[in-house]
CSV table of C-alpha atoms and ligand atoms in Angstrom, one decimal:
chain,number,residue,atom,x,y,z
A,1,UNK,CA,239.1,204.8,17.4
A,2,UNK,CA,237.1,201.5,16.3
A,3,UNK,CA,233.9,200.4,15.1
A,4,UNK,CA,233.6,199.1,18.6
A,5,UNK,CA,232.5,200.5,21.8
A,6,UNK,CA,235.3,200.9,24.0
A,7,UNK,CA,235.7,198.5,26.4
A,8,UNK,CA,233.5,199.9,29.9
A,9,UNK,CA,233.8,198.2,33.3
A,10,UNK,CA,230.6,196.9,34.4
A,11,UNK,CA,228.9,198.1,37.2
A,12,UNK,CA,229.2,196.5,40.3
A,13,UNK,CA,226.3,196.0,42.6
A,14,UNK,CA,226.8,193.1,45.2
A,15,UNK,CA,223.3,194.8,46.7
A,16,UNK,CA,221.0,194.4,43.4
A,17,UNK,CA,219.8,197.9,44.0
A,18,UNK,CA,217.4,198.4,40.8
A,19,UNK,CA,218.7,199.4,37.0
A,20,UNK,CA,218.7,202.9,37.0
A,21,UNK,CA,220.4,204.6,34.4
A,22,UNK,CA,221.4,208.4,34.7
A,23,UNK,CA,222.5,211.2,32.7
A,24,UNK,CA,223.5,214.9,32.4
A,25,UNK,CA,224.6,218.0,29.8
A,26,UNK,CA,225.6,221.1,31.1
A,27,UNK,CA,223.6,224.5,29.9
A,28,UNK,CA,227.0,226.1,29.1
A,29,UNK,CA,227.6,227.2,25.6
A,30,UNK,CA,226.0,225.4,22.5
A,31,UNK,CA,224.5,221.6,22.4
A,32,UNK,CA,226.5,220.3,19.7
A,33,UNK,CA,226.7,217.1,17.2
A,34,UNK,CA,229.0,215.6,19.6
A,35,UNK,CA,226.4,215.8,22.6
A,36,UNK,CA,224.6,214.3,20.1
A,37,UNK,CA,226.4,211.6,18.6
A,38,UNK,CA,228.0,211.1,22.1
A,39,UNK,CA,225.6,211.1,24.5
A,40,UNK,CA,221.8,212.3,24.2
A,41,UNK,CA,221.3,209.6,21.0
A,42,UNK,CA,222.7,206.8,22.4
A,43,UNK,CA,220.1,207.3,25.6
A,44,UNK,CA,216.8,207.1,23.4
A,45,UNK,CA,216.5,203.0,23.4
A,46,UNK,CA,217.6,202.8,26.8
A,47,UNK,CA,214.2,204.8,27.9
A,48,UNK,CA,212.7,201.2,27.0
A,49,UNK,CA,215.4,198.9,29.0
A,50,UNK,CA,215.3,200.6,32.9
A,51,UNK,CA,214.3,203.6,34.2
A,52,UNK,CA,216.3,206.7,33.3
A,53,UNK,CA,216.7,209.9,34.6
A,54,UNK,CA,218.0,212.6,32.9
A,55,UNK,CA,219.4,215.9,34.4
A,56,UNK,CA,220.1,219.4,33.3
A,57,UNK,CA,222.9,219.9,35.6
A,58,UNK,CA,223.2,223.7,36.1
A,59,UNK,CA,225.0,223.1,39.0
A,60,UNK,CA,228.0,221.8,37.2
A,61,UNK,CA,227.4,225.5,34.5
A,62,UNK,CA,228.4,227.7,37.5
A,63,UNK,CA,231.6,226.3,38.1
A,64,UNK,CA,233.0,228.0,35.2
A,65,UNK,CA,230.9,231.4,36.1
A,66,UNK,CA,227.6,232.8,36.3
A,67,UNK,CA,225.8,233.3,33.4
A,68,UNK,CA,222.0,235.9,32.9
A,69,UNK,CA,220.7,233.3,31.2
A,70,UNK,CA,220.9,230.5,33.0
A,71,UNK,CA,217.2,229.6,33.2
A,72,UNK,CA,216.4,230.0,29.8
A,73,UNK,CA,220.2,227.7,28.8
A,74,UNK,CA,218.1,225.3,31.1
A,75,UNK,CA,215.3,225.2,29.0
A,76,UNK,CA,217.1,224.7,26.2
A,77,UNK,CA,218.6,221.6,27.0
A,78,UNK,CA,215.4,220.5,28.1
A,79,UNK,CA,213.9,221.4,25.0
A,80,UNK,CA,217.0,219.8,22.9
A,81,UNK,CA,216.7,216.2,24.9
A,82,UNK,CA,212.5,216.2,24.3
A,83,UNK,CA,213.4,217.3,20.5
A,84,UNK,CA,215.8,214.7,20.0
A,85,UNK,CA,213.4,212.3,21.5
A,86,UNK,CA,213.4,211.9,25.1
A,87,UNK,CA,209.7,210.9,26.4
A,88,UNK,CA,209.7,213.5,29.8
A,89,UNK,CA,206.9,210.5,30.7
A,90,UNK,CA,208.5,207.5,30.5
A,91,UNK,CA,211.9,209.1,31.4
A,92,UNK,CA,213.0,212.3,34.4
A,93,UNK,CA,213.7,215.1,32.6
A,94,UNK,CA,214.7,217.7,35.7
A,95,UNK,CA,217.3,220.7,36.2
A,96,UNK,CA,220.0,219.7,39.1
A,97,UNK,CA,219.1,222.7,41.2
A,98,UNK,CA,215.8,222.1,41.6
A,99,UNK,CA,216.9,219.3,43.9
A,100,UNK,CA,218.9,219.9,47.1
A,101,UNK,CA,219.7,215.8,47.6
A,102,UNK,CA,223.2,216.8,44.7
A,103,UNK,CA,224.6,219.7,46.6
A,104,UNK,CA,224.2,218.0,50.3
A,105,UNK,CA,225.1,214.1,49.0
A,106,UNK,CA,228.4,216.0,46.9
A,107,UNK,CA,229.2,218.2,50.3
A,108,UNK,CA,229.9,214.3,52.0
A,109,UNK,CA,231.3,212.8,49.0
A,110,UNK,CA,233.3,215.8,49.0
A,111,UNK,CA,234.9,214.2,52.6
A,112,UNK,CA,235.5,210.8,50.9
A,113,UNK,CA,237.2,211.6,47.7
A,114,UNK,CA,240.8,212.6,48.1
A,115,UNK,CA,242.3,215.7,46.9
A,116,UNK,CA,245.3,213.3,45.3
A,117,UNK,CA,242.2,211.6,43.2
A,118,UNK,CA,241.2,214.7,42.1
A,119,UNK,CA,244.6,216.0,41.1
A,120,UNK,CA,244.8,213.2,38.8
A,121,UNK,CA,241.5,214.7,36.7
A,122,UNK,CA,242.9,216.0,33.0
A,123,UNK,CA,239.6,217.9,32.4
A,124,UNK,CA,240.1,219.7,35.3
A,125,UNK,CA,243.7,220.5,34.4
A,126,UNK,CA,242.7,221.1,30.5
A,127,UNK,CA,239.9,224.0,32.0
A,128,UNK,CA,242.3,225.2,34.5
A,129,UNK,CA,245.4,225.7,32.5
A,130,UNK,CA,247.5,228.1,33.9
A,131,UNK,CA,245.3,229.7,35.5
A,132,UNK,CA,244.8,226.8,38.4
A,133,UNK,CA,245.5,229.2,41.3
A,134,UNK,CA,242.5,231.2,40.5
A,135,UNK,CA,239.7,229.4,38.9
A,136,UNK,CA,236.7,228.9,41.2
A,137,UNK,CA,236.7,225.8,43.7
A,138,UNK,CA,233.8,224.0,42.9
A,139,UNK,CA,235.1,223.8,39.7
A,140,UNK,CA,237.7,221.2,41.3
A,141,UNK,CA,234.9,219.5,42.9
A,142,UNK,CA,232.9,218.8,40.0
A,143,UNK,CA,233.8,215.2,39.3
A,144,UNK,CA,232.2,214.7,43.3
A,145,UNK,CA,229.3,216.8,42.4
A,146,UNK,CA,228.8,214.6,39.0
A,147,UNK,CA,229.5,211.3,41.3
A,148,UNK,CA,226.4,212.8,43.5
A,149,UNK,CA,224.3,213.1,41.0
A,150,UNK,CA,225.2,209.4,39.8
A,151,UNK,CA,225.0,208.2,43.2
A,152,UNK,CA,221.8,210.2,44.6
A,153,UNK,CA,219.7,208.0,42.7
A,154,UNK,CA,222.0,204.4,43.3
A,155,UNK,CA,222.7,205.0,39.1
A,156,UNK,CA,224.0,201.7,37.3
A,157,UNK,CA,224.2,203.0,34.4
A,158,UNK,CA,225.4,206.2,32.8
A,159,UNK,CA,226.1,206.5,28.7
A,160,UNK,CA,228.5,209.7,28.3
A,161,UNK,CA,230.8,210.4,25.6
A,162,UNK,CA,234.7,209.2,26.3
A,163,UNK,CA,235.7,212.4,27.7
A,164,UNK,CA,233.9,211.5,31.0
A,165,UNK,CA,235.3,208.2,31.4
A,166,UNK,CA,237.8,209.6,34.3
A,167,UNK,CA,235.2,211.3,35.8
A,168,UNK,CA,233.2,207.8,36.2
A,169,UNK,CA,235.8,206.4,37.4
A,170,UNK,CA,236.8,208.6,40.2
A,171,UNK,CA,232.5,207.7,41.4
A,172,UNK,CA,233.3,204.3,41.1
A,173,UNK,CA,236.2,205.0,43.7
A,174,UNK,CA,234.1,207.4,45.6
A,175,UNK,CA,231.1,204.7,46.0
A,176,UNK,CA,233.6,201.9,46.9
A,177,UNK,CA,235.4,204.5,49.4
A,178,UNK,CA,232.4,205.0,50.9
A,179,UNK,CA,231.4,201.7,51.4
A,180,UNK,CA,234.4,200.3,52.4
A,181,UNK,CA,234.7,203.8,55.4
A,182,UNK,CA,231.3,203.1,56.9
A,183,UNK,CA,231.2,199.6,56.4
A,184,UNK,CA,227.9,199.4,54.6
A,185,UNK,CA,228.3,196.6,51.6
A,186,UNK,CA,226.5,197.7,48.4
A,187,UNK,CA,225.3,200.7,50.3
A,188,UNK,CA,226.3,202.7,46.5
A,189,UNK,CA,226.8,200.9,43.5
A,190,UNK,CA,229.3,201.1,41.8
A,191,UNK,CA,228.2,202.8,38.1
A,192,UNK,CA,228.9,201.6,34.6
A,193,UNK,CA,229.9,204.0,32.0
A,194,UNK,CA,228.4,203.2,28.9
A,195,UNK,CA,230.3,204.7,26.0
A,196,UNK,CA,228.6,203.6,22.8
A,197,UNK,CA,227.9,204.2,19.3
A,198,UNK,CA,231.2,205.0,16.6
A,199,UNK,CA,232.0,208.3,17.6
A,200,UNK,CA,232.4,208.0,21.5
A,201,UNK,CA,234.7,211.2,20.7
A,202,UNK,CA,233.6,213.4,18.1
A,203,UNK,CA,236.4,215.7,17.0
A,204,UNK,CA,236.6,219.4,16.2
A,205,UNK,CA,235.8,220.0,12.0
A,206,UNK,CA,238.7,222.3,12.2
A,207,UNK,CA,241.1,220.4,14.2
A,208,UNK,CA,241.2,216.0,13.9
A,209,UNK,CA,242.9,215.8,16.9
A,210,UNK,CA,240.4,218.4,19.4
A,211,UNK,CA,237.0,217.1,20.7
A,212,UNK,CA,234.5,219.3,19.0
A,213,UNK,CA,233.5,221.5,21.9
A,214,UNK,CA,231.4,224.1,23.3
A,215,UNK,CA,233.9,226.2,24.4
A,216,UNK,CA,235.9,226.4,21.5
A,217,UNK,CA,236.5,230.1,19.6
A,218,UNK,CA,236.0,228.9,16.3
A,219,UNK,CA,232.1,228.3,15.3
A,220,UNK,CA,233.5,226.5,12.4
A,221,UNK,CA,234.9,224.2,14.4
A,222,UNK,CA,231.5,222.6,15.6
A,223,UNK,CA,228.0,221.6,14.1
A,224,UNK,CA,225.3,223.5,16.6
A,225,UNK,CA,222.2,221.3,17.4
A,226,UNK,CA,220.3,225.4,16.1
A,227,UNK,CA,222.7,225.6,13.3
A,228,UNK,CA,220.6,226.3,10.0
A,229,UNK,CA,220.7,224.0,7.2
A,230,UNK,CA,223.1,226.6,4.8
A,231,UNK,CA,224.8,226.4,8.0
A,232,UNK,CA,225.9,223.2,8.4
A,233,UNK,CA,226.5,222.7,4.9
A,234,UNK,CA,228.8,225.4,5.3
A,235,UNK,CA,230.9,224.1,7.9
A,236,UNK,CA,230.9,220.5,6.6
A,237,UNK,CA,232.1,222.1,2.9
A,238,UNK,CA,234.7,224.1,5.0
A,239,UNK,CA,235.8,220.9,7.5
A,240,UNK,CA,239.1,220.5,7.2
A,241,UNK,CA,240.5,216.9,5.1
A,242,UNK,CA,243.7,215.7,3.9
A,243,UNK,CA,244.3,215.9,-0.1
A,244,UNK,CA,244.1,212.1,-0.6
A,245,UNK,CA,240.6,210.1,-1.9
A,246,UNK,CA,239.0,208.6,0.6
A,247,UNK,CA,240.1,204.9,1.2
A,248,UNK,CA,242.3,202.3,2.6
A,249,UNK,CA,241.7,200.2,6.1
A,250,UNK,CA,240.0,200.6,9.2
A,251,UNK,CA,243.4,201.4,10.4
A,252,UNK,CA,244.6,203.8,7.7
A,253,UNK,CA,242.0,206.2,8.2
A,254,UNK,CA,241.7,206.6,11.7
A,255,UNK,CA,245.6,207.3,11.0
A,256,UNK,CA,244.1,210.1,8.9
A,257,UNK,CA,242.0,211.9,11.9
A,258,UNK,CA,240.1,214.4,10.4
A,259,UNK,CA,239.3,212.0,7.4
A,260,UNK,CA,238.6,209.3,10.6
A,261,UNK,CA,236.3,212.2,12.0
A,262,UNK,CA,234.0,212.7,8.9
A,263,UNK,CA,233.2,208.7,8.3
A,264,UNK,CA,232.6,208.4,12.3
A,265,UNK,CA,230.3,210.9,11.8
A,266,UNK,CA,228.3,209.6,9.1
A,267,UNK,CA,228.7,206.5,10.4
A,268,UNK,CA,227.0,207.3,13.2
A,269,UNK,CA,224.1,209.9,11.8
A,270,UNK,CA,223.6,206.8,9.0
A,271,UNK,CA,223.6,203.4,11.7
A,272,UNK,CA,226.2,202.2,9.7
A,273,UNK,CA,229.2,201.3,10.9
A,274,UNK,CA,232.8,203.0,9.8
A,275,UNK,CA,233.7,200.2,7.9
A,276,UNK,CA,230.8,200.3,6.1
A,277,UNK,CA,230.8,203.7,5.4
A,278,UNK,CA,234.6,203.3,3.9
A,279,UNK,CA,233.2,200.1,1.6
A,280,UNK,CA,230.7,202.8,-0.1
A,281,UNK,CA,233.2,205.6,-0.4
A,282,UNK,CA,235.9,203.8,-1.2
A,283,UNK,CA,238.0,205.9,-4.1
A,284,UNK,CA,235.5,209.0,-3.5
A,285,UNK,CA,237.1,212.4,-3.4
A,286,UNK,CA,235.8,214.2,0.1
A,287,UNK,CA,234.3,217.0,-2.3
A,288,UNK,CA,231.5,214.0,-3.6
A,289,UNK,CA,231.9,212.7,0.3
A,290,UNK,CA,231.2,216.0,2.2
A,291,UNK,CA,228.1,216.8,-0.1
A,292,UNK,CA,226.2,213.7,0.9
A,293,UNK,CA,227.5,214.1,4.8
A,294,UNK,CA,225.8,217.7,5.0
A,295,UNK,CA,222.6,216.0,2.8
A,296,UNK,CA,222.5,213.2,5.7
A,297,UNK,CA,223.6,215.5,8.7
A,298,UNK,CA,220.8,218.6,7.9
A,299,UNK,CA,218.4,215.1,7.2
A,300,UNK,CA,219.1,214.3,10.9
A,301,UNK,CA,219.7,217.5,12.7
A,302,UNK,CA,217.3,219.3,10.9
A,303,UNK,CA,214.0,218.1,12.7
A,304,UNK,CA,215.7,218.1,16.0
A,305,UNK,CA,216.3,222.4,15.5
A,306,UNK,CA,212.9,222.7,14.5
A,307,UNK,CA,211.4,220.4,17.3
A,308,UNK,CA,213.7,222.3,19.5
A,309,UNK,CA,212.7,225.7,18.4
A,310,UNK,CA,209.2,225.1,18.7
A,311,UNK,CA,208.9,223.6,22.1
A,312,UNK,CA,211.0,227.0,23.4
A,313,UNK,CA,207.9,228.8,22.3
A,314,UNK,CA,206.1,227.8,25.0
A,315,UNK,CA,208.3,228.1,28.2
A,316,UNK,CA,205.6,227.3,29.9
A,317,UNK,CA,205.8,224.0,29.2
A,318,UNK,CA,209.3,224.1,29.5
A,319,UNK,CA,208.9,225.3,33.2
A,320,UNK,CA,206.4,222.4,34.1
A,321,UNK,CA,207.7,219.4,32.5
A,322,UNK,CA,210.9,220.4,34.4
A,323,UNK,CA,209.1,220.5,37.8
A,324,UNK,CA,207.4,217.7,37.8
A,325,UNK,CA,210.7,215.5,37.0
A,326,UNK,CA,211.8,217.3,39.7
A,327,UNK,CA,209.0,216.2,41.7
A,328,UNK,CA,209.6,212.3,40.6
A,329,UNK,CA,213.6,212.8,41.2
A,330,UNK,CA,213.4,214.2,44.6
A,331,UNK,CA,211.1,211.2,45.4
A,332,UNK,CA,213.7,208.8,44.5
A,333,UNK,CA,216.9,210.9,45.5
A,334,UNK,CA,215.8,212.1,49.6
A,335,UNK,CA,215.0,208.2,50.8
A,336,UNK,CA,218.6,207.4,49.6
A,337,UNK,CA,220.3,211.0,51.0
A,338,UNK,CA,218.0,209.9,54.4
A,339,UNK,CA,220.2,206.4,54.6
A,340,UNK,CA,223.6,208.1,53.2
A,341,UNK,CA,222.9,210.1,56.1
A,342,UNK,CA,222.4,207.5,58.5
A,343,UNK,CA,225.1,205.9,57.8
A,344,UNK,CA,227.4,208.6,57.7
A,345,UNK,CA,226.4,208.7,61.6
A,346,UNK,CA,224.3,211.7,61.3
A,347,UNK,CA,222.0,212.4,64.0
B,1,AMP,P1,228.8,218.7,28.4
B,1,AMP,O1,229.5,219.4,26.8
B,1,AMP,O2,230.4,218.8,28.6
B,1,AMP,O3,227.9,218.9,29.2
B,1,AMP,O4,228.7,217.1,27.5
B,1,AMP,C1,227.2,216.3,27.7
B,1,AMP,C2,227.5,214.9,26.9
B,1,AMP,O5,228.0,215.0,25.8
B,1,AMP,C3,228.6,214.1,27.9
B,1,AMP,O6,228.3,212.9,28.0
B,1,AMP,C4,230.0,214.3,27.0
B,1,AMP,O7,230.9,213.1,27.0
B,1,AMP,C5,229.6,214.6,25.4
B,1,AMP,N1,230.1,215.4,24.7
B,1,AMP,C6,230.3,215.9,24.6
B,1,AMP,N2,231.1,216.5,23.5
B,1,AMP,C7,231.5,215.4,22.8
B,1,AMP,C8,232.5,215.1,21.9
B,1,AMP,N3,233.1,215.7,21.5
B,1,AMP,N4,232.2,213.6,21.4
B,1,AMP,C9,231.3,212.8,22.0
B,1,AMP,N5,230.5,213.3,23.2
B,1,AMP,C10,230.6,214.2,23.7
B,2,LIG,N1,230.3,216.0,33.1
B,2,LIG,C1,229.2,216.1,32.4
B,2,LIG,C2,229.8,216.4,31.0
B,2,LIG,O1,230.0,217.7,30.8
B,2,LIG,C3,228.2,216.2,32.8
B,2,LIG,C4,227.4,215.2,33.7
B,2,LIG,C5,227.4,216.1,35.4
B,2,LIG,C6,227.1,214.2,34.4
B,2,LIG,N2,226.8,214.8,36.3
B,2,LIG,C7,226.6,214.2,35.2
B,2,LIG,C8,227.2,213.7,33.2
B,2,LIG,C9,226.5,212.6,35.7
B,2,LIG,C10,226.7,211.6,33.0
B,2,LIG,C11,226.1,211.4,34.3
B,2,LIG,O2,229.7,216.0,30.2
């Protein structure tokens, strides 16, 4: 991984629709440092640049099965957005299931997307594994719902972690095919994936070749936004490394996945580049570096965790924020859905 943002295609928006940022996180499992550094943190500065919509994608969450505490998990993600610095006055924060346009547009787009396109989705292959015949149809159609999320608002910019790049390419293809097939050039813009920062892919603390994930069996593999200071410090202390001290060039460190991951996390949390961090810690032992990385992580994640806990003591207030967000989202999505249905020839 280099310090440069991954090269991404630009938004194709020949009709000049207003620019709009859209992103989302699923209310499943525990939010972790990968979600924060790969996604949420990169949303913050965008709020001052463009209109932003940040969704808790609860319809996506059920593709892997129904959970009794879905509503509380949804509130938790909304609280994390706000605790991390999303301002629900400025940005629209809402739950996907509250805006019917997502599911309705997804159906129309299911008839645009091709089976062959979905068959290529690596995330489906990973999640389904050998169980392909037994997973839900929803898990298969998941990327089409994601395209609908974005296109329901004519989203032009989509800040996500690197693992979502293929889904974004699919969304672009779906937008283009709709425009072509129905002869409505520029109707949907092609959304631009924005994969930003030194850690577009934060890796597991136990295995530098696996991404940090909500679904990893080992809690030691990830730093959860809910972890206590002690848990954060212990997980970083136990993080896997190789026996060599820190050092070498960026290319050399990138060939050492665990070392590269920790340096990347330090860089992202401190606002430095990986090259700068390498220079500071050149020749240092991991024991020293890990102590400082733990302090840094606690200084960033600790206050977010505490704000999140405080917000969650008042569920009523979170629900009010989400209700208001849904009202604002509906105002944008409903007219676009109506135009889409007209373009598709419905009565
Ligand atoms: P999810 O947890 O799958 O709903 O992902 C929410 C957001 O976090 C998406 O933008 C993902 O790309 C991002 N994300 C998830 N895991 C990681 C990771 N290990 N590193 C970087 N970004 C991630
Ligand atoms: N699939 C995304 C993930 O797991 C979440 C998501 C759903 C999303 N819809 C979206 C992200 C629309 C960006 C835009 O990370």
